[in-house]
Short mmCIF file of C-alpha atoms and ligand atoms in Angstrom, two decimals:
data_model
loop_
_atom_site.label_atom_id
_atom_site.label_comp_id
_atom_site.label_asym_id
_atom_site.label_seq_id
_atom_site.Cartn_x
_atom_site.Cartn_y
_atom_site.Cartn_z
CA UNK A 1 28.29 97.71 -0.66
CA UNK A 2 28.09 94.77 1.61
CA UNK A 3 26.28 92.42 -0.54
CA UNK A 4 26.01 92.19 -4.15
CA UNK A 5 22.68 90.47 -6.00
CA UNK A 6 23.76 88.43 -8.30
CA UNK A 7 21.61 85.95 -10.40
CA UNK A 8 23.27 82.96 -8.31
CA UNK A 9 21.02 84.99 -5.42
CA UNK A 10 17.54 84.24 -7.97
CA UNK A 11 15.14 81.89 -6.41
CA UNK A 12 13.81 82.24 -10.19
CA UNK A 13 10.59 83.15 -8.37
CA UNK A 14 10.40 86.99 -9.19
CA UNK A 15 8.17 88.27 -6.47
CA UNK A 16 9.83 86.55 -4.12
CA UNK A 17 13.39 87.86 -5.63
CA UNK A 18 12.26 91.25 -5.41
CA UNK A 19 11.52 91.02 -1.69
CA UNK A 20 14.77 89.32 -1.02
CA UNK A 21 16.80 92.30 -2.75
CA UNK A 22 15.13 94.40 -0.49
CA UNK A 23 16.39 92.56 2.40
CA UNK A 24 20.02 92.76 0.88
CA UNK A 25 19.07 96.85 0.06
CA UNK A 26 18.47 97.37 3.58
CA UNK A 27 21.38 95.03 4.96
CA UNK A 28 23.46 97.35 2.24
CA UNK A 29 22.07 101.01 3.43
CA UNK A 30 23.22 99.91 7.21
CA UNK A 31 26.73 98.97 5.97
CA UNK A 32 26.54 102.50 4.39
CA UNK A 33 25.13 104.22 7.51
CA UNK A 34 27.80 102.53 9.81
CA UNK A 35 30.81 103.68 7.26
CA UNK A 36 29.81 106.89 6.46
CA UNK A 37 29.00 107.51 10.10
CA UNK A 38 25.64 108.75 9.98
CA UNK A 39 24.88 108.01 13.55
CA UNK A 40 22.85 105.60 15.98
CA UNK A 41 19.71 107.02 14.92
CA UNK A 42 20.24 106.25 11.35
CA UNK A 43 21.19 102.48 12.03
CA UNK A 44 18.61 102.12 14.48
CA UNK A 45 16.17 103.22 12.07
CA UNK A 46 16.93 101.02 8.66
CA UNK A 47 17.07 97.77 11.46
CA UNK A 48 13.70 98.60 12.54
CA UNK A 49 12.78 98.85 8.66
CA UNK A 50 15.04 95.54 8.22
CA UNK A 51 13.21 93.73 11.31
CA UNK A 52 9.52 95.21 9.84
CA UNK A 53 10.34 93.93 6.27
CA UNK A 54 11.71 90.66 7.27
CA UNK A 55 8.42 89.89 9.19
CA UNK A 56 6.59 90.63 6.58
CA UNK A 57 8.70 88.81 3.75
CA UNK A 58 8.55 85.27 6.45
CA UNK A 59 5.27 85.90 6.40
CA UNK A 60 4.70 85.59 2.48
CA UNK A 61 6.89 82.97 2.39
CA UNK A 62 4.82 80.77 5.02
CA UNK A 63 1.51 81.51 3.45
CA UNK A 64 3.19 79.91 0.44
CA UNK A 65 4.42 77.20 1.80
CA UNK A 66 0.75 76.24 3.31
CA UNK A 67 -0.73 76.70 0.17
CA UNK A 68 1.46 74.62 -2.06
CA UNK A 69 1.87 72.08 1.21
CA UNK A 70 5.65 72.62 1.48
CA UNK A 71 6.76 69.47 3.10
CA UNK A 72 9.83 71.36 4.64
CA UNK A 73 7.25 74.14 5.88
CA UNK A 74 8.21 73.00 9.35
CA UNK A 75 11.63 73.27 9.00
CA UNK A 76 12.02 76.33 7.29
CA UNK A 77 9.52 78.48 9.92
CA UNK A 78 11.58 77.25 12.62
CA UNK A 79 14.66 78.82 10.83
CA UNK A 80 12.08 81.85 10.01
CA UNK A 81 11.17 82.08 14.06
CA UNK A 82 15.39 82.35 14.93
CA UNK A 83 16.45 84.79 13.19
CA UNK A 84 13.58 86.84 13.64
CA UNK A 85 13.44 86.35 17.59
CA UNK A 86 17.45 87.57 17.65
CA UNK A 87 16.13 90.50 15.17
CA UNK A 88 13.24 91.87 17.36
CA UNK A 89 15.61 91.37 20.49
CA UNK A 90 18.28 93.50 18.75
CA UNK A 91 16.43 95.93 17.48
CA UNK A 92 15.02 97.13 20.46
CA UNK A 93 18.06 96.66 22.30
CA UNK A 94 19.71 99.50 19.63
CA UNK A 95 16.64 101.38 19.88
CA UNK A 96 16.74 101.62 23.51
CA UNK A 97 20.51 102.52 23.07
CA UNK A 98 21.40 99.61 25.10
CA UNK A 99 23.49 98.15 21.92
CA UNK A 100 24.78 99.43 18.77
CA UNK A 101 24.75 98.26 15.11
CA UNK A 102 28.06 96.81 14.53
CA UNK A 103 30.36 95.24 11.80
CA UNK A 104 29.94 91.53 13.68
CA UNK A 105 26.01 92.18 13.40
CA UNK A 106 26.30 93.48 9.80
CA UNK A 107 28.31 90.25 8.59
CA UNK A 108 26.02 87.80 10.39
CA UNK A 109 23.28 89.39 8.57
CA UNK A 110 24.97 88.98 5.15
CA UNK A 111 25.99 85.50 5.82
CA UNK A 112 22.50 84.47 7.44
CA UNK A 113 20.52 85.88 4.30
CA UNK A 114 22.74 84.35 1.67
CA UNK A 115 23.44 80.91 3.18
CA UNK A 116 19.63 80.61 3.70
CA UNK A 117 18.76 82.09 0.57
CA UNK A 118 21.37 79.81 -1.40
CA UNK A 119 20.28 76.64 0.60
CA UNK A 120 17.02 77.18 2.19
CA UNK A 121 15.23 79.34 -0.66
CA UNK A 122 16.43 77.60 -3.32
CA UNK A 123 14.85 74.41 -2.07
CA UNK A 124 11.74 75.32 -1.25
CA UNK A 125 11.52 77.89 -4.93
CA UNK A 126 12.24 74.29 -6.67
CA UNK A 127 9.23 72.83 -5.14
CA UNK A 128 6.61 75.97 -5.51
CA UNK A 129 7.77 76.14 -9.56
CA UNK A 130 7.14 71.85 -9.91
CA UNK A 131 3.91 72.31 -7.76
CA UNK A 132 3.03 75.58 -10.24
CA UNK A 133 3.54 78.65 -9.06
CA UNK A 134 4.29 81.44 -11.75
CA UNK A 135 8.25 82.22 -11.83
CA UNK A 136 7.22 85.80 -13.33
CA UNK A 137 4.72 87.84 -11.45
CA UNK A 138 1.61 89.05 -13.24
CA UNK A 139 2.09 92.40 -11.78
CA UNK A 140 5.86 93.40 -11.63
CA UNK A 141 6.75 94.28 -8.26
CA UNK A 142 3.21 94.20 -6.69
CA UNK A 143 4.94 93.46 -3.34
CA UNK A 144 7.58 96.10 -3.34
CA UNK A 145 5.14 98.91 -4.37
CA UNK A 146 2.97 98.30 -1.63
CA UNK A 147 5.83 98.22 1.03
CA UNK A 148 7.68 101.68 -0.23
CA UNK B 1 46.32 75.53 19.04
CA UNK B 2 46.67 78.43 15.86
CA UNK B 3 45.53 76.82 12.58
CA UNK B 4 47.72 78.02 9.73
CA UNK B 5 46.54 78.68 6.03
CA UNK B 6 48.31 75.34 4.79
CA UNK B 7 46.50 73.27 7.43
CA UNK B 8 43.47 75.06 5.89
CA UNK B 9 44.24 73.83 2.38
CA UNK B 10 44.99 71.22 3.68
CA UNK B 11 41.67 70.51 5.82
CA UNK B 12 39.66 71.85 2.40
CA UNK B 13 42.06 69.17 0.54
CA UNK B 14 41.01 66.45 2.45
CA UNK B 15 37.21 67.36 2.81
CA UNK B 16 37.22 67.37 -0.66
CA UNK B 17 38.54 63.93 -1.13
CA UNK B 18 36.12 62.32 1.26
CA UNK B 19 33.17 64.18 -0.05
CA UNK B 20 34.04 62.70 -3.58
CA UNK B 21 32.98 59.36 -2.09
CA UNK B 22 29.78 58.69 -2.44
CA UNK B 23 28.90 57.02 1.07
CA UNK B 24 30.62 59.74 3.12
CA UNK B 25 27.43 61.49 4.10
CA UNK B 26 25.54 58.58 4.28
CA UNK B 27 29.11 56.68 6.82
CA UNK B 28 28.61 59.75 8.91
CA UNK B 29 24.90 60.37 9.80
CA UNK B 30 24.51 56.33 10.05
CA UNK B 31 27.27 56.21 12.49
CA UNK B 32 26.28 59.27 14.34
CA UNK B 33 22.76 57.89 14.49
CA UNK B 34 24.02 54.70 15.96
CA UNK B 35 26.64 55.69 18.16
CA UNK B 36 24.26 57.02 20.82
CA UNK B 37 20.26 55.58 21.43
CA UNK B 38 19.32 58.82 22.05
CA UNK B 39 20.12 60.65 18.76
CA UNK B 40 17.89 59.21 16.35
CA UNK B 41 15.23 60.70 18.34
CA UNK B 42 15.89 64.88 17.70
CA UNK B 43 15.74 63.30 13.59
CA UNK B 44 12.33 61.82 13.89
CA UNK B 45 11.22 64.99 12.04
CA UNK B 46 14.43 66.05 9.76
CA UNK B 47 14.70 65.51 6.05
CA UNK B 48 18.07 63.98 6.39
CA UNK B 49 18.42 64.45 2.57
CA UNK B 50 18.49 68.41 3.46
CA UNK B 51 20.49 68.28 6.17
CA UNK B 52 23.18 66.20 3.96
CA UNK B 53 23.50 68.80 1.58
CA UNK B 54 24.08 71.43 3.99
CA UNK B 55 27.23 69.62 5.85
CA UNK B 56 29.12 70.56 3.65
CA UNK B 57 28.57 74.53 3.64
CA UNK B 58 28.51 74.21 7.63
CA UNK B 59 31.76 72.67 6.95
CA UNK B 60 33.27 75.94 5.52
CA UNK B 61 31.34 77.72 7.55
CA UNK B 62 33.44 76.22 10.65
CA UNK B 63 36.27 77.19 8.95
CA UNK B 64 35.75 80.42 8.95
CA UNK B 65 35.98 80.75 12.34
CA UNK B 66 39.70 79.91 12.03
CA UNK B 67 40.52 83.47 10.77
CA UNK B 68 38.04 85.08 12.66
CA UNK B 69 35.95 86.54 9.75
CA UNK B 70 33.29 89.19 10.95
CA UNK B 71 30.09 87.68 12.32
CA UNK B 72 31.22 84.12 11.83
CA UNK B 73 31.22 83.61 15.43
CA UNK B 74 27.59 85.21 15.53
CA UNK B 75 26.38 82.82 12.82
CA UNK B 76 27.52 80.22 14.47
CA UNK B 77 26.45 81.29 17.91
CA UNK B 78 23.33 81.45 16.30
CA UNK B 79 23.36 77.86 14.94
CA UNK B 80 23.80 76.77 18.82
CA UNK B 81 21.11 78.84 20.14
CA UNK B 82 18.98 76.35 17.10
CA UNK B 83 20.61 73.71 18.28
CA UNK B 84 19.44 74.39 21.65
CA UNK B 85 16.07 74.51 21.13
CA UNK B 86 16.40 70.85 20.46
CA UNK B 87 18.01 70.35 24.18
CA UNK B 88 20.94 68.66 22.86
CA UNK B 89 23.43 68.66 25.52
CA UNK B 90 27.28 69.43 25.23
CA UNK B 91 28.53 65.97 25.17
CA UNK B 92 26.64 65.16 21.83
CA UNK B 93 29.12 67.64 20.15
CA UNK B 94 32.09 65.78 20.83
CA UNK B 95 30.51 62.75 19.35
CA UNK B 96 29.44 64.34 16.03
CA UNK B 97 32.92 65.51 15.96
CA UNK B 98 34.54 61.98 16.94
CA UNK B 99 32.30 60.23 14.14
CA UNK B 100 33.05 62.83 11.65
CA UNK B 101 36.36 62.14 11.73
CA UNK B 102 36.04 58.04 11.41
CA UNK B 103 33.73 58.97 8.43
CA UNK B 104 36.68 60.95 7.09
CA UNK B 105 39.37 58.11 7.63
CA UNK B 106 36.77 56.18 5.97
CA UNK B 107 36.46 58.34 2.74
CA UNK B 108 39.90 60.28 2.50
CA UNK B 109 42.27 57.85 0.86
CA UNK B 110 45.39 60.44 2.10
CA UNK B 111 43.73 60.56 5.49
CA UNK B 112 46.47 60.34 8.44
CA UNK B 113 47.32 61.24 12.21
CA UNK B 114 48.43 64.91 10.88
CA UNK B 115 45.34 65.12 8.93
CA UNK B 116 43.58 64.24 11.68
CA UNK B 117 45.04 66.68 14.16
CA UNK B 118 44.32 69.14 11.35
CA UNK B 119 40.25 68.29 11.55
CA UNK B 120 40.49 68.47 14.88
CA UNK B 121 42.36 71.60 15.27
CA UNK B 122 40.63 73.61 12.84
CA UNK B 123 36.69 72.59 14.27
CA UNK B 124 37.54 72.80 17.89
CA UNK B 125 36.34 76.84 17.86
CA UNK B 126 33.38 76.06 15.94
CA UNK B 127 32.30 72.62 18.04
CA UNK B 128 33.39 75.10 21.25
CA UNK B 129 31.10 77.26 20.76
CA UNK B 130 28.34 75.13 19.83
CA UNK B 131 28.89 73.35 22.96
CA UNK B 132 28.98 76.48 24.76
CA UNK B 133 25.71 77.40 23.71
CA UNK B 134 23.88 75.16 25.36
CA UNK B 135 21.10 76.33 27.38
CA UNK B 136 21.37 79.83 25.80
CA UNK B 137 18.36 79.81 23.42
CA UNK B 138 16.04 81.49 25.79
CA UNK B 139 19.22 83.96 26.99
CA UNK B 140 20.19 87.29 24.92
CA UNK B 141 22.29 86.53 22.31
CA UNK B 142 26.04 86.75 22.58
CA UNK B 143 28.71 88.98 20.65
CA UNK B 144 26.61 91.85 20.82
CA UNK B 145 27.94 94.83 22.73
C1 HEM C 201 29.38 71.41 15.44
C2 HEM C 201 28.50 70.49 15.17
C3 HEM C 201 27.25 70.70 14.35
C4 HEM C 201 27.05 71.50 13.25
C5 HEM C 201 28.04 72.37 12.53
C6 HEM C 201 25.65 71.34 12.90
C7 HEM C 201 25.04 71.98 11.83
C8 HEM C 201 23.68 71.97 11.59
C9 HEM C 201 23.02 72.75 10.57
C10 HEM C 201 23.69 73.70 9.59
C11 HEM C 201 21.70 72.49 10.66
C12 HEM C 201 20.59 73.06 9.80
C13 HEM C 201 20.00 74.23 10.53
C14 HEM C 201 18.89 74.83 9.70
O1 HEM C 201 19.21 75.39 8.66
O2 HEM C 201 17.75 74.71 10.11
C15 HEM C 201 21.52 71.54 11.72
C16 HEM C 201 20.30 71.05 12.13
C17 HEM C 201 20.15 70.12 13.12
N1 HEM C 201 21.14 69.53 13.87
FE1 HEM C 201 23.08 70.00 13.81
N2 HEM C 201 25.05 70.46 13.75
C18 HEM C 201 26.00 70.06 14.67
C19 HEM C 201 25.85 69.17 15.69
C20 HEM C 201 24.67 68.55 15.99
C21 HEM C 201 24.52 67.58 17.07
C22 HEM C 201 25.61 67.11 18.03
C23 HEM C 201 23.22 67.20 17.05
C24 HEM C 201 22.68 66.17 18.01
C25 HEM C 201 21.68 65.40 17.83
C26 HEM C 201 22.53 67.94 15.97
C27 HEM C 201 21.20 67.87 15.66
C28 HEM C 201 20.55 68.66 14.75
C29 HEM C 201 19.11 68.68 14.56
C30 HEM C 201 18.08 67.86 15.31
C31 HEM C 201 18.85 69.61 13.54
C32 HEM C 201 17.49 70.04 13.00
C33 HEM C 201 17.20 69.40 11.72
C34 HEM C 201 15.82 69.80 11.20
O3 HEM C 201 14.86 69.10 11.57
O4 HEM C 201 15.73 70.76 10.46
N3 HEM C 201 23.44 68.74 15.36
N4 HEM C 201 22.73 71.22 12.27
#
């Protein structure tokens, strides 16, 4: 396992929790893929999933931050827009076989998601639960059960 | 020049002692803000207060670099390519790095010339490839075979 969740990982936003230990699931089956050498297909196939989910999780993020007025809204997209431009343009890079999934790629992906969930996520989480926003979902897991 | 693990403790050492002071974030962003008429203008938009609070981690981040831990030099290839979006040229690097260091002499009570060779040595990867990564943001990203 690449990346473990731990609770210093919580947001203490649940919803948005449970989307970001998808993230670090997926990050975590393409560390498995790459050591147990199940192939470029494999890979190529859990980052598309990684690149699909992460466009959808920056999405729910931004909505929130619009509706709660997020002063760092700015900020935080353009980090948002960054990584997901270098995800897209990987992605189809391995899916075109032009590139390949490797250890460097895996590690940047650990170390972007928990840097910007420790510094990034944690800011903005602070501000949603002052300005009201429900730390425990009414429906556990709504998110996650529409996605699988 | 090769960093070795005591200049590392040592570098952590010393970061440790100037962050303790209270004014070192605030010494180096005023200085950096001054020491050029053009900086103050890519801030106009930044919550300094954030961008304080994440020196530090960029900091270690940096020093990572040193003994070449996977993806570091993605991450902080990455970084430039953000950096770049804000057109900051090369020479700006050198400058953050020069006023760093004053802030450092300013806040580190041990601070001396080794010490100082010691910052210098172990950000010159990190500020080398930030520098380097100029005028890449709208070019494929780099370390990726
Ligand atoms: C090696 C040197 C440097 C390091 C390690 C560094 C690090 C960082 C980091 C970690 C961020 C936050 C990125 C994010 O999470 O969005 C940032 C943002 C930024 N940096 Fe640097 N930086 C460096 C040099 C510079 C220089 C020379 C300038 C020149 C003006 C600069 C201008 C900016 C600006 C404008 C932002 C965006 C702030 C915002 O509005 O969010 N940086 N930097």
């Amino acid at each position: 396992m690449l990346i473990e969740w731990s609770d210093d990982l919580s947001v203490g936003i649940q919803e948005i929790d449970e989307q970001h230990k998808v993230l670090v699931s997926l990050v975590n089956d393409m560390h498995d893929a790459i050591h147990e050498h199940h192939g470029s297909e494999a890979t190529a196939d859990i980052l598309q999933r990684l690149a699909e989910y992460t466009k959808i999780h920056f999405a729910v993020e931004e909505s929130l931050f619009r509706i709660f007025d997020y002063p760092g809204y700015e900020a935080h997209k353009k980090q948002h827009d960054e990584l997901l431009k270098e995800v897209i343009e990987l992605q189809e890079k391995v899916s075109s076989g032009k590139s390949s999934v490797s250890f460097q790629l895996l590690h940047f992906l650990k170390m972007w998601l928990t840097q910007h969930i420790l510094d990034s996520d944690k800011e903005y989480s602070e501000y949603l639960l002052n300005s009201g926003i429900k730390a425990q979902s009414a429906k556990s897991g709504w998110f996650k059960k529409l996605w699988h | 020049m090769a960093v070795t693990e005591d200049e590392i403790l040592q570098f952590h050492a010393s970061l440790d002692r100037a962050s303790a002071n209270p004014v070192f974030l605030d010494a180096f962003y005023d200085s950096f803000m001054s020491s050029s008429k053009d900086i103050p203008g890519y801030f106009e938009h930044t919550d300094m207060g954030r961008l304080k609070r994440k020196l530090k981690s960029s900091l270690h981040m940096m020093t990572l670099l040193v003994d070449e831990s996977p993806g570091v030099d993605m991450y902080v290839a990455h970084l430039s390519r953000v950096h770049d979006s804000y057109r900051i040229p090369a020479a700006l690097y050198q400058v953050w790095l020069d006023t760093l260091i004053e802030a450092v002499q300013r806040c580190d009570p041990l601070f001396d010339r080794n010490l100082e060779s010691i910052w210098r040595n172990v950000l010159s990867r990190g500020i080398a490839i930030m520098a380097a990564g100029v005028g890449s943001h709208a070019s494929p990203m780099p370390f990726v075979s």
